[in-house]
Amino acid sequence: MSAACRVPHLAATKRRTALLAAGAAVAALTLSACSSGGTSGGGNNTNFVSSSGGISTVKQGERNPAPQLDGKDLDGKALSTADYKGKVLVINVWGSWCPPCRAEANYFSKVAKATAGKDVQFLGINTRDAQTEPALQFEKDYGIPYPSFYDPSGKLLLRFDKGTLNPQGIPNTLVVDRHGKIAARSLKALNETSLRKMIDPVIAEK
């Protein structure tokens, strides 16, 4: 085979390798999906303290920036975290098929409504739902008042840098402070008390 013939073949091989690597990353992220607990992870530069309840927090001044998330919601409308700059963001990773997600949904609905006047914005990332209909029914059943990104393949989750408080399963919850930095992460389903314990200190920050 001539060198000219080998070049396209090599390029195609590299593209296939990159696609396989991306797929493997998504699979690795969701292997622990739908568990009711978890342990914290990350590199040596995370600067976070983990509580026994599965919630990790980072002090102000030691936090890593959250990536900007852009996409569409479950109704097909454009959605971006950039639209909520200056607010505390509570980002919940969920799936309609996930029992722990159903267990925490009423608490998220209640706390989202209670904190709406405190410059807090709840957002969801719906993942691994092959179609939007089950996810929309989930939101209706639990009275979810905030939008969710539709991210069936988990691409948005890969925007979070490894070694930070990145999502590591389903359900996961992240709290982003008013400066766009990740302040806390939970690797388990939350009740109202644990959710408020996670977000209230960030709301109170100046």
Coordinates of C-alpha atoms in Angstrom, one line a residue:
M1 CA 0.0 0.0 0.0
S2 CA 1.3 3.4 -0.9
A3 CA 2.0 6.1 1.6
A4 CA -0.9 8.2 0.1
C5 CA -3.3 5.3 0.8
R6 CA -2.0 4.7 4.3
V7 CA -2.7 8.3 5.5
P8 CA -6.5 8.2 5.2
H9 CA -6.5 4.8 6.8
L10 CA -4.4 6.1 9.7
A11 CA -6.7 9.1 10.2
A12 CA -9.7 6.9 10.3
T13 CA -8.1 4.7 12.9
K14 CA -7.3 7.7 15.1
R15 CA -10.9 8.9 14.8
R16 CA -12.3 5.5 15.8
T17 CA -9.8 5.4 18.8
A18 CA -11.0 8.9 20.0
L19 CA -14.6 7.9 19.7
L20 CA -14.0 4.7 21.7
A21 CA -12.2 6.6 24.4
A22 CA -15.1 9.1 24.7
G23 CA -17.6 6.3 25.0
A24 CA -15.5 4.5 27.6
A25 CA -15.3 7.7 29.6
V26 CA -19.1 8.0 29.7
A27 CA -19.5 4.3 30.6
A28 CA -17.0 4.7 33.4
L29 CA -18.8 7.7 34.8
T30 CA -22.2 5.9 34.9
L31 CA -21.0 2.5 36.2
S32 CA -21.9 3.7 39.7
A33 CA -25.3 5.0 38.4
C34 CA -28.4 4.9 40.6
S35 CA -26.7 4.2 43.9
S36 CA -27.8 5.7 47.1
G37 CA -24.3 6.4 48.4
G38 CA -20.8 6.9 47.3
T39 CA -17.3 8.0 48.3
S40 CA -15.4 11.1 47.3
G41 CA -12.6 11.1 44.8
G42 CA -10.2 13.3 43.1
G43 CA -6.6 14.3 42.8
N44 CA -4.3 16.0 45.3
N45 CA -5.3 19.5 44.3
T46 CA -9.0 19.3 45.1
N47 CA -8.7 20.9 48.6
F48 CA -12.1 19.5 49.7
V49 CA -13.2 18.0 53.0
S50 CA -15.6 15.1 52.9
S51 CA -18.2 14.5 55.5
S52 CA -19.4 11.1 56.5
G53 CA -22.6 11.8 54.8
G54 CA -21.1 11.7 51.4
I55 CA -21.1 15.5 50.9
S56 CA -17.8 17.1 49.9
T57 CA -17.2 20.8 50.3
V58 CA -14.5 23.3 49.3
K59 CA -13.5 26.5 51.2
Q60 CA -13.8 29.8 49.4
G61 CA -10.6 30.7 47.6
E62 CA -9.8 27.0 47.0
R63 CA -12.6 26.2 44.6
N64 CA -12.3 25.2 40.9
P65 CA -14.5 26.9 38.3
A66 CA -17.5 25.0 37.0
P67 CA -17.7 24.5 33.2
Q68 CA -20.3 26.4 31.2
L69 CA -23.1 24.0 30.3
D70 CA -25.0 24.6 27.1
G71 CA -27.7 22.5 25.4
K72 CA -31.4 22.0 25.3
D73 CA -34.0 21.3 27.9
L74 CA -36.5 18.5 27.9
D75 CA -38.8 20.6 25.7
G76 CA -36.1 21.3 23.2
K77 CA -35.5 24.9 24.3
A78 CA -32.0 26.3 24.5
L79 CA -30.6 26.2 28.1
S80 CA -27.3 27.5 29.4
T81 CA -25.7 28.0 32.8
A82 CA -24.5 31.4 31.5
D83 CA -28.0 32.7 31.8
Y84 CA -27.7 32.4 35.6
K85 CA -24.5 34.2 36.3
G86 CA -24.3 35.6 39.8
K87 CA -26.7 33.1 41.2
V88 CA -26.0 30.0 43.4
L89 CA -26.6 27.0 41.1
V90 CA -27.8 23.7 42.4
I91 CA -27.2 21.1 39.6
N92 CA -28.8 17.7 40.1
V93 CA -27.8 14.8 37.8
W94 CA -30.8 12.4 37.5
G95 CA -32.6 9.9 35.4
S96 CA -36.3 8.9 35.4
W97 CA -35.3 5.2 35.6
C98 CA -33.4 5.8 38.9
P99 CA -35.1 4.9 42.2
P100 CA -32.8 7.1 44.4
C101 CA -33.6 10.0 42.0
R102 CA -37.3 9.4 42.6
A103 CA -36.7 9.2 46.4
E104 CA -35.1 12.7 46.4
A105 CA -37.3 14.4 43.8
N106 CA -39.9 15.8 46.2
Y107 CA -37.2 17.3 48.4
F108 CA -35.6 19.1 45.5
S109 CA -38.9 20.4 44.3
K110 CA -39.7 21.8 47.8
V111 CA -36.3 23.4 48.4
A112 CA -36.1 24.8 44.9
K113 CA -39.4 26.7 45.5
A114 CA -38.3 27.8 49.0
T115 CA -35.0 29.3 47.8
A116 CA -36.2 30.9 44.6
G117 CA -36.2 34.3 46.1
K118 CA -32.6 34.0 47.4
D119 CA -30.7 34.2 44.1
V120 CA -30.7 30.4 43.8
Q121 CA -31.3 28.5 40.6
F122 CA -31.9 24.8 40.5
L123 CA -31.0 23.0 37.2
G124 CA -31.1 19.3 36.3
I125 CA -29.0 17.2 34.0
N126 CA -31.2 14.3 32.8
T127 CA -29.1 11.5 31.5
R128 CA -29.4 8.0 30.1
D129 CA -33.1 8.5 29.3
A130 CA -33.3 7.4 25.6
Q131 CA -36.4 9.6 25.1
T132 CA -37.7 12.7 26.8
E133 CA -41.2 11.4 27.5
P134 CA -40.3 9.5 30.7
A135 CA -38.3 12.4 32.0
L136 CA -41.1 14.9 31.3
Q137 CA -43.5 12.6 33.2
F138 CA -41.0 12.4 36.1
E139 CA -41.0 16.2 36.3
K140 CA -44.8 16.3 36.2
D141 CA -45.2 13.6 38.9
Y142 CA -42.9 15.3 41.3
G143 CA -43.7 18.9 40.5
I144 CA -40.2 19.9 39.5
P145 CA -40.3 23.7 38.9
Y146 CA -36.9 24.1 37.2
P147 CA -35.5 23.1 33.8
S148 CA -33.2 20.2 33.1
F149 CA -30.6 19.7 30.3
Y150 CA -31.4 16.7 28.2
D151 CA -28.1 14.8 28.1
P152 CA -28.8 11.1 27.2
S153 CA -25.2 10.2 26.4
G154 CA -23.6 12.1 29.4
K155 CA -21.6 14.5 27.2
L156 CA -22.2 17.4 29.6
L157 CA -20.9 15.4 32.5
L158 CA -17.6 15.0 30.8
R159 CA -17.1 18.8 30.7
F160 CA -16.2 18.7 34.4
D161 CA -12.5 18.3 35.0
K162 CA -11.3 15.1 36.7
G163 CA -9.7 15.7 40.0
T164 CA -12.3 18.3 40.9
L165 CA -15.7 17.9 42.4
N166 CA -17.0 16.3 39.2
P167 CA -20.1 14.2 38.9
Q168 CA -19.4 10.5 39.6
G169 CA -22.7 8.6 39.3
I170 CA -26.4 9.1 39.4
P171 CA -27.9 10.8 41.4
N172 CA -25.2 13.5 42.0
T173 CA -25.7 17.1 43.1
L174 CA -23.3 20.0 42.7
V175 CA -23.5 23.4 44.2
V176 CA -21.9 26.3 42.3
D177 CA -21.3 29.5 44.1
R178 CA -22.1 33.0 42.9
H179 CA -18.6 33.3 41.3
G180 CA -19.1 30.2 39.2
K181 CA -17.0 27.9 41.2
I182 CA -17.9 24.4 42.6
A183 CA -18.5 24.7 46.3
A184 CA -20.0 21.3 47.2
R185 CA -20.9 17.9 45.8
S186 CA -23.1 15.0 46.9
L187 CA -22.7 11.5 45.6
K188 CA -25.9 10.2 47.0
A189 CA -29.6 10.9 47.1
L190 CA -30.5 13.8 49.5
N191 CA -33.4 14.5 51.8
E192 CA -34.6 18.1 52.6
T193 CA -32.3 18.3 55.6
S194 CA -29.1 17.2 53.9
L195 CA -29.9 19.3 50.8
R196 CA -30.3 22.5 52.9
K197 CA -27.2 21.6 54.9
M198 CA -25.3 21.5 51.5
I199 CA -26.6 24.7 50.0
D200 CA -27.4 27.1 52.8
P201 CA -23.8 27.9 53.7
V202 CA -23.2 28.8 50.0
I203 CA -26.3 31.0 49.9
A204 CA -25.1 32.8 53.0
E205 CA -21.7 33.7 51.5
K206 CA -21.0 37.2 50.5

